[in-house]
């Protein structure tokens, strides 16, 4: 009875777009370009694509398949395979919950920047003036307007994780808005999510194309793109490159959160998930590469070249026409040779602007999205329009991923009898409210440090663990033969040799290798550190986490991984209790007979 | 007599030349960025433009230092470069060998900065007096920050949407329960007439019993 009343996607396209919207998130825009740059530009594509076929694609297909077959959330699915494995599903839910808590703060920042774009002068284009009206605010002068706007006006960041304060009202309001919108999108479950993904999946491409066109017409774009794509094949000898490729593919596809299982559980029984898995994985990787082209085109156009040119013009009194943005760096070399003493005076000001060095110090994460990109935008004409477009795109990417994660939490919850009695709207509302209230902690002055901690430890290592056990559970405990028969039942043909080899041997092995590297990295890395913003210096400083911070990291890691043994133990105890009760009943019945 | 006048003028101009030199104590460096400001419409810097500069500066000195009638000859320029930058000093109208103190010059320029800029179609950034910082404009302060307005609009729309959705689902559910109540009443009468009242278990679809 329950099966037939399970909500469904209106058509397979909705499911496809939901997966695309979920998989393509901020990581495609801010993590992949960074990795590409750090690991040899075009050469990084080799390990990346290899890992896609060895690990990403098979595991993606596996999760979709099991979800479509079992038609339950992650907890129910793995409990059905074997009651002792329910912990795998529970660990997924915990990790999804952690992600839901901290991910929406990024959307809050995007909203903040979006709303602040509706001004004649973008607030991060210029330093605000200090109270004496003698000059710009000191902190801003020492760093840069974009950094000042992000660290001071957006985050109001404290100097370390130990120093705290009250909630930033602007941030809190934007977070509230982000959660209210998330609630609106999931309030009716798949029925509402299915309609929203048409927009969240397609709009980012529209903006990326526009940005690509804008980017390649910018000055210096060719340099940026050339730098990115010149392969430095010696990086391939570095094992970190391969590990980073494996983890990037893994995290980028969003495996292990239970969201894919949840999405697939709302499918028609005969949906061709194999073809959709291939499509989504390829689209995801393609988008990463496309986004990095755009990023590098814009990255190449750096303001520092303008600053260098001005410095040269003013120090050496050369006519404006003679030095252009292209020739600025050649002039640097020439003037260094002809006027060495005069050049030495300004040498330290020029040191910070060497295009190669700039591109070498890659930026990733929130730094890239909110600082570097917004700086590039201020230098474009009509910057308000570009700013609105860009942050709206970030919002779509972030919201799409949020939908998947929230579904990954709610769908398993509905599998429990207690929650299934509640209406859709009420359960979704409670989950959203709960996450919002806890998420408010990230809008405090030290919130960004907690955010980084959650981002680095809350949903990284535990996922590898979860997916490893998932694949072992499905392939060996559920049984390859049974899964093959299910696939034949659902799709119409058995999986071919590629899938079988990957599922049985290659993917689990690769996961084991990556997990080992992570553990070794944690042990060798010593005390975990974070980047603390120092007001007086105007830049970030590497600081060690205090004791309570390290304890919390341990808690984050342990809480999701320990779900597996704890759940197994719980089931074991319950079975023993029931077993004893059944035996007693049987003896009673035999006596009464 | 002409020779004497000529000689005096020569001495005076020579003195003036000496008064004006780079890093002069009471002098200022001026820097113009014509191409940056005006692009293709930039005019060429020539002697006429320099004449305008001197006259504008003399005007500024007159306006600020009331009582003194400065002439164009009181503004002495030197060290012109291709950048379009040069040094200038201001001599006192009463005594051409004496330089006017720099703070008086600075005040004059500050007062008439906007007029000087307009004469050359330039701004504070493109017509620089090195050492004289432009008075910064008062930061624009809003009663309601603009971001709050946009936020309010968006929040209002979203909340309205949620209320509409929730209301529609509540209405739908009420209608459904009313209909199922009616249906149940019909079914009961049907069951009573057709069956013996025995519910056959073998035809129920209970997945829970057949789980793996």
GROMACS .gro file of N, CA and C in nm, chain A residues 1 3 80 111-112 115-116 119 129 133-135 170 173 176-177 180-181 183-184 187-188 313-314 317-321 425 482, chain B residues 29 31 33-36 81-83 85 136-138 146-148 150-151 154-155 158 161-162 165-166 168-169 173 205 207 212:
model
  186
    1UNK      N    1   0.085  -0.119   0.000
    1UNK     CA    2   0.000   0.000   0.000
    1UNK      C    3   0.088   0.124   0.000
    3UNK      N    4   0.391   0.155  -0.109
    3UNK     CA    5   0.470   0.169  -0.231
    3UNK      C    6   0.397   0.253  -0.335
   80UNK      N    7   1.748  -0.283   0.464
   80UNK     CA    8   1.687  -0.392   0.387
   80UNK      C    9   1.792  -0.490   0.338
  111UNK      N   10   2.348   3.589  -0.117
  111UNK     CA   11   2.237   3.684  -0.110
  111UNK      C   12   2.287   3.820  -0.067
  112UNK      N   13   2.372   3.823   0.031
  112UNK     CA   14   2.426   3.949   0.083
  112UNK      C   15   2.494   4.028  -0.029
  115UNK      N   16   2.232   4.144  -0.291
  115UNK     CA   17   2.155   4.262  -0.252
  115UNK      C   18   2.241   4.388  -0.253
  116UNK      N   19   2.369   4.371  -0.217
  116UNK     CA   20   2.455   4.488  -0.214
  116UNK      C   21   2.500   4.532  -0.353
  119UNK      N   22   2.357   4.900  -0.600
  119UNK     CA   23   2.400   5.035  -0.562
  119UNK      C   24   2.478   5.095  -0.678
  129UNK      N   25   3.550   5.551   0.383
  129UNK     CA   26   3.636   5.654   0.443
  129UNK      C   27   3.624   5.645   0.594
  133UNK      N   28   3.754   6.142   0.809
  133UNK     CA   29   3.749   6.184   0.670
  133UNK      C   30   3.887   6.224   0.620
  134UNK      N   31   3.992   6.161   0.675
  134UNK     CA   32   4.124   6.192   0.625
  134UNK      C   33   4.171   6.090   0.521
  135UNK      N   34   4.111   5.976   0.522
  135UNK     CA   35   4.155   5.875   0.427
  135UNK      C   36   4.073   5.749   0.442
  170UNK      N   37   2.278   4.126   0.935
  170UNK     CA   38   2.263   4.110   0.790
  170UNK      C   39   2.276   3.965   0.749
  173UNK      N   40   1.973   3.756   0.865
  173UNK     CA   41   1.856   3.777   0.779
  173UNK      C   42   1.873   3.703   0.647
  176UNK      N   43   1.820   3.342   0.704
  176UNK     CA   44   1.676   3.315   0.716
  176UNK      C   45   1.611   3.306   0.579
  177UNK      N   46   1.648   3.402   0.494
  177UNK     CA   47   1.593   3.401   0.359
  177UNK      C   48   1.632   3.273   0.285
  180UNK      N   49   1.421   2.994   0.414
  180UNK     CA   50   1.281   3.008   0.374
  180UNK      C   51   1.264   2.964   0.229
  181UNK      N   52   1.360   3.003   0.144
  181UNK     CA   53   1.354   2.962   0.004
  181UNK      C   54   1.373   2.811  -0.009
  183UNK      N   55   1.287   2.592   0.206
  183UNK     CA   56   1.160   2.533   0.249
  183UNK      C   57   1.058   2.541   0.137
  184UNK      N   58   1.053   2.656   0.071
  184UNK     CA   59   0.958   2.672  -0.039
  184UNK      C   60   0.984   2.569  -0.148
  187UNK      N   61   0.889   2.205   0.011
  187UNK     CA   62   0.772   2.192   0.097
  187UNK      C   63   0.681   2.077   0.055
  188UNK      N   64   0.670   2.055  -0.075
  188UNK     CA   65   0.583   1.947  -0.117
  188UNK      C   66   0.663   1.827  -0.163
  313UNK      N   67   5.451   5.483  -1.493
  313UNK     CA   68   5.427   5.613  -1.557
  313UNK      C   69   5.464   5.727  -1.465
  314UNK      N   70   5.424   5.714  -1.339
  314UNK     CA   71   5.444   5.826  -1.246
  314UNK      C   72   5.587   5.838  -1.200
  317UNK      N   73   5.793   5.929  -1.536
  317UNK     CA   74   5.738   6.039  -1.616
  317UNK      C   75   5.736   6.007  -1.764
  318UNK      N   76   5.686   5.888  -1.796
  318UNK     CA   77   5.676   5.849  -1.936
  318UNK      C   78   5.537   5.884  -1.985
  319UNK      N   79   5.526   5.919  -2.113
  319UNK     CA   80   5.394   5.954  -2.168
  319UNK      C   81   5.299   5.836  -2.156
  320UNK      N   82   5.172   5.869  -2.133
  320UNK     CA   83   5.072   5.765  -2.106
  320UNK      C   84   5.061   5.664  -2.217
  321UNK      N   85   5.075   5.711  -2.342
  321UNK     CA   86   5.055   5.622  -2.456
  321UNK      C   87   5.159   5.513  -2.463
  425UNK      N   88   0.465   1.883   0.479
  425UNK     CA   89   0.495   2.023   0.508
  425UNK      C   90   0.550   2.038   0.648
  482UNK      N   91   2.245  -1.073  -0.761
  482UNK     CA   92   2.111  -1.020  -0.737
  482UNK      C   93   2.097  -0.882  -0.799
  622UNK      N   94   5.441   6.939  -0.728
  622UNK     CA   95   5.443   6.869  -0.856
  622UNK      C   96   5.300   6.846  -0.901
  624UNK      N   97   5.053   6.649  -1.188
  624UNK     CA   98   5.054   6.538  -1.282
  624UNK      C   99   4.918   6.530  -1.348
  626UNK      N  100   4.675   6.318  -1.621
  626UNK     CA  101   4.657   6.193  -1.696
  626UNK      C  102   4.547   6.214  -1.798
  627UNK      N  103   4.584   6.279  -1.909
  627UNK     CA  104   4.481   6.318  -2.006
  627UNK      C  105   4.420   6.197  -2.076
  628UNK      N  106   4.507   6.104  -2.117
  628UNK     CA  107   4.457   5.990  -2.195
  628UNK      C  108   4.367   5.904  -2.107
  629UNK      N  109   4.404   5.888  -1.979
  629UNK     CA  110   4.321   5.805  -1.890
  629UNK      C  111   4.184   5.867  -1.872
  674UNK      N  112   5.755   6.732  -1.838
  674UNK     CA  113   5.793   6.602  -1.895
  674UNK      C  114   5.684   6.552  -1.991
  675UNK      N  115   5.716   6.442  -2.058
  675UNK     CA  116   5.621   6.383  -2.152
  675UNK      C  117   5.500   6.325  -2.082
  676UNK      N  118   5.520   6.290  -1.956
  676UNK     CA  119   5.410   6.231  -1.880
  676UNK      C  120   5.290   6.323  -1.877
  678UNK      N  121   5.380   6.611  -1.660
  678UNK     CA  122   5.393   6.649  -1.520
  678UNK      C  123   5.495   6.761  -1.514
  729UNK      N  124   3.801   6.432   0.086
  729UNK     CA  125   3.717   6.320   0.046
  729UNK      C  126   3.570   6.355   0.062
  730UNK      N  127   3.493   6.308  -0.032
  730UNK     CA  128   3.349   6.336  -0.028
  730UNK      C  129   3.286   6.268   0.092
  731UNK      N  130   3.181   6.330   0.144
  731UNK     CA  131   3.113   6.265   0.257
  731UNK      C  132   3.058   6.133   0.210
  739UNK      N  133   2.030   5.002   0.109
  739UNK     CA  134   1.961   4.949  -0.008
  739UNK      C  135   1.943   4.797  -0.005
  740UNK      N  136   2.041   4.726   0.057
  740UNK     CA  137   2.030   4.581   0.056
  740UNK      C  138   1.908   4.535   0.135
  741UNK      N  139   1.874   4.610   0.237
  741UNK     CA  140   1.760   4.572   0.320
  741UNK      C  141   1.630   4.582   0.241
  743UNK      N  142   1.593   4.541  -0.092
  743UNK     CA  143   1.581   4.428  -0.183
  743UNK      C  144   1.547   4.301  -0.106
  744UNK      N  145   1.611   4.287   0.010
  744UNK     CA  146   1.585   4.171   0.095
  744UNK      C  147   1.438   4.165   0.131
  747UNK      N  148   1.215   4.053  -0.160
  747UNK     CA  149   1.227   3.911  -0.191
  747UNK      C  150   1.163   3.826  -0.082
  748UNK      N  151   1.189   3.862   0.043
  748UNK     CA  152   1.134   3.786   0.155
  748UNK      C  153   0.982   3.788   0.151
  751UNK      N  154   0.856   3.548  -0.119
  751UNK     CA  155   0.872   3.407  -0.084
  751UNK      C  156   0.771   3.365   0.022
  754UNK      N  157   0.442   3.319  -0.120
  754UNK     CA  158   0.435   3.193  -0.194
  754UNK      C  159   0.414   3.074  -0.103
  755UNK      N  160   0.487   3.073   0.011
  755UNK     CA  161   0.473   2.960   0.103
  755UNK      C  162   0.332   2.954   0.159
  758UNK      N  163   0.097   2.810  -0.092
  758UNK     CA  164   0.114   2.665  -0.108
  758UNK      C  165   0.055   2.589   0.010
  759UNK      N  166   0.086   2.635   0.131
  759UNK     CA  167   0.036   2.565   0.250
  759UNK      C  168  -0.115   2.570   0.255
  761UNK      N  169  -0.324   2.604   0.008
  761UNK     CA  170  -0.385   2.519  -0.094
  761UNK      C  171  -0.379   2.372  -0.054
  762UNK      N  172  -0.270   2.330   0.010
  762UNK     CA  173  -0.262   2.189   0.047
  762UNK      C  174  -0.357   2.158   0.162
  766UNK      N  175  -0.659   1.887   0.144
  766UNK     CA  176  -0.670   1.776   0.237
  766UNK      C  177  -0.808   1.772   0.300
  798UNK      N  178  -0.166  -0.678  -0.033
  798UNK     CA  179  -0.029  -0.653  -0.082
  798UNK      C  180   0.053  -0.599   0.036
  800UNK      N  181   0.402  -0.557   0.161
  800UNK     CA  182   0.545  -0.568   0.130
  800UNK      C  183   0.625  -0.600   0.254
  805UNK      N  184   1.332  -0.855   0.220
  805UNK     CA  185   1.446  -0.949   0.212
  805UNK      C  186   1.519  -0.959   0.343
   0.00000   0.00000   0.00000
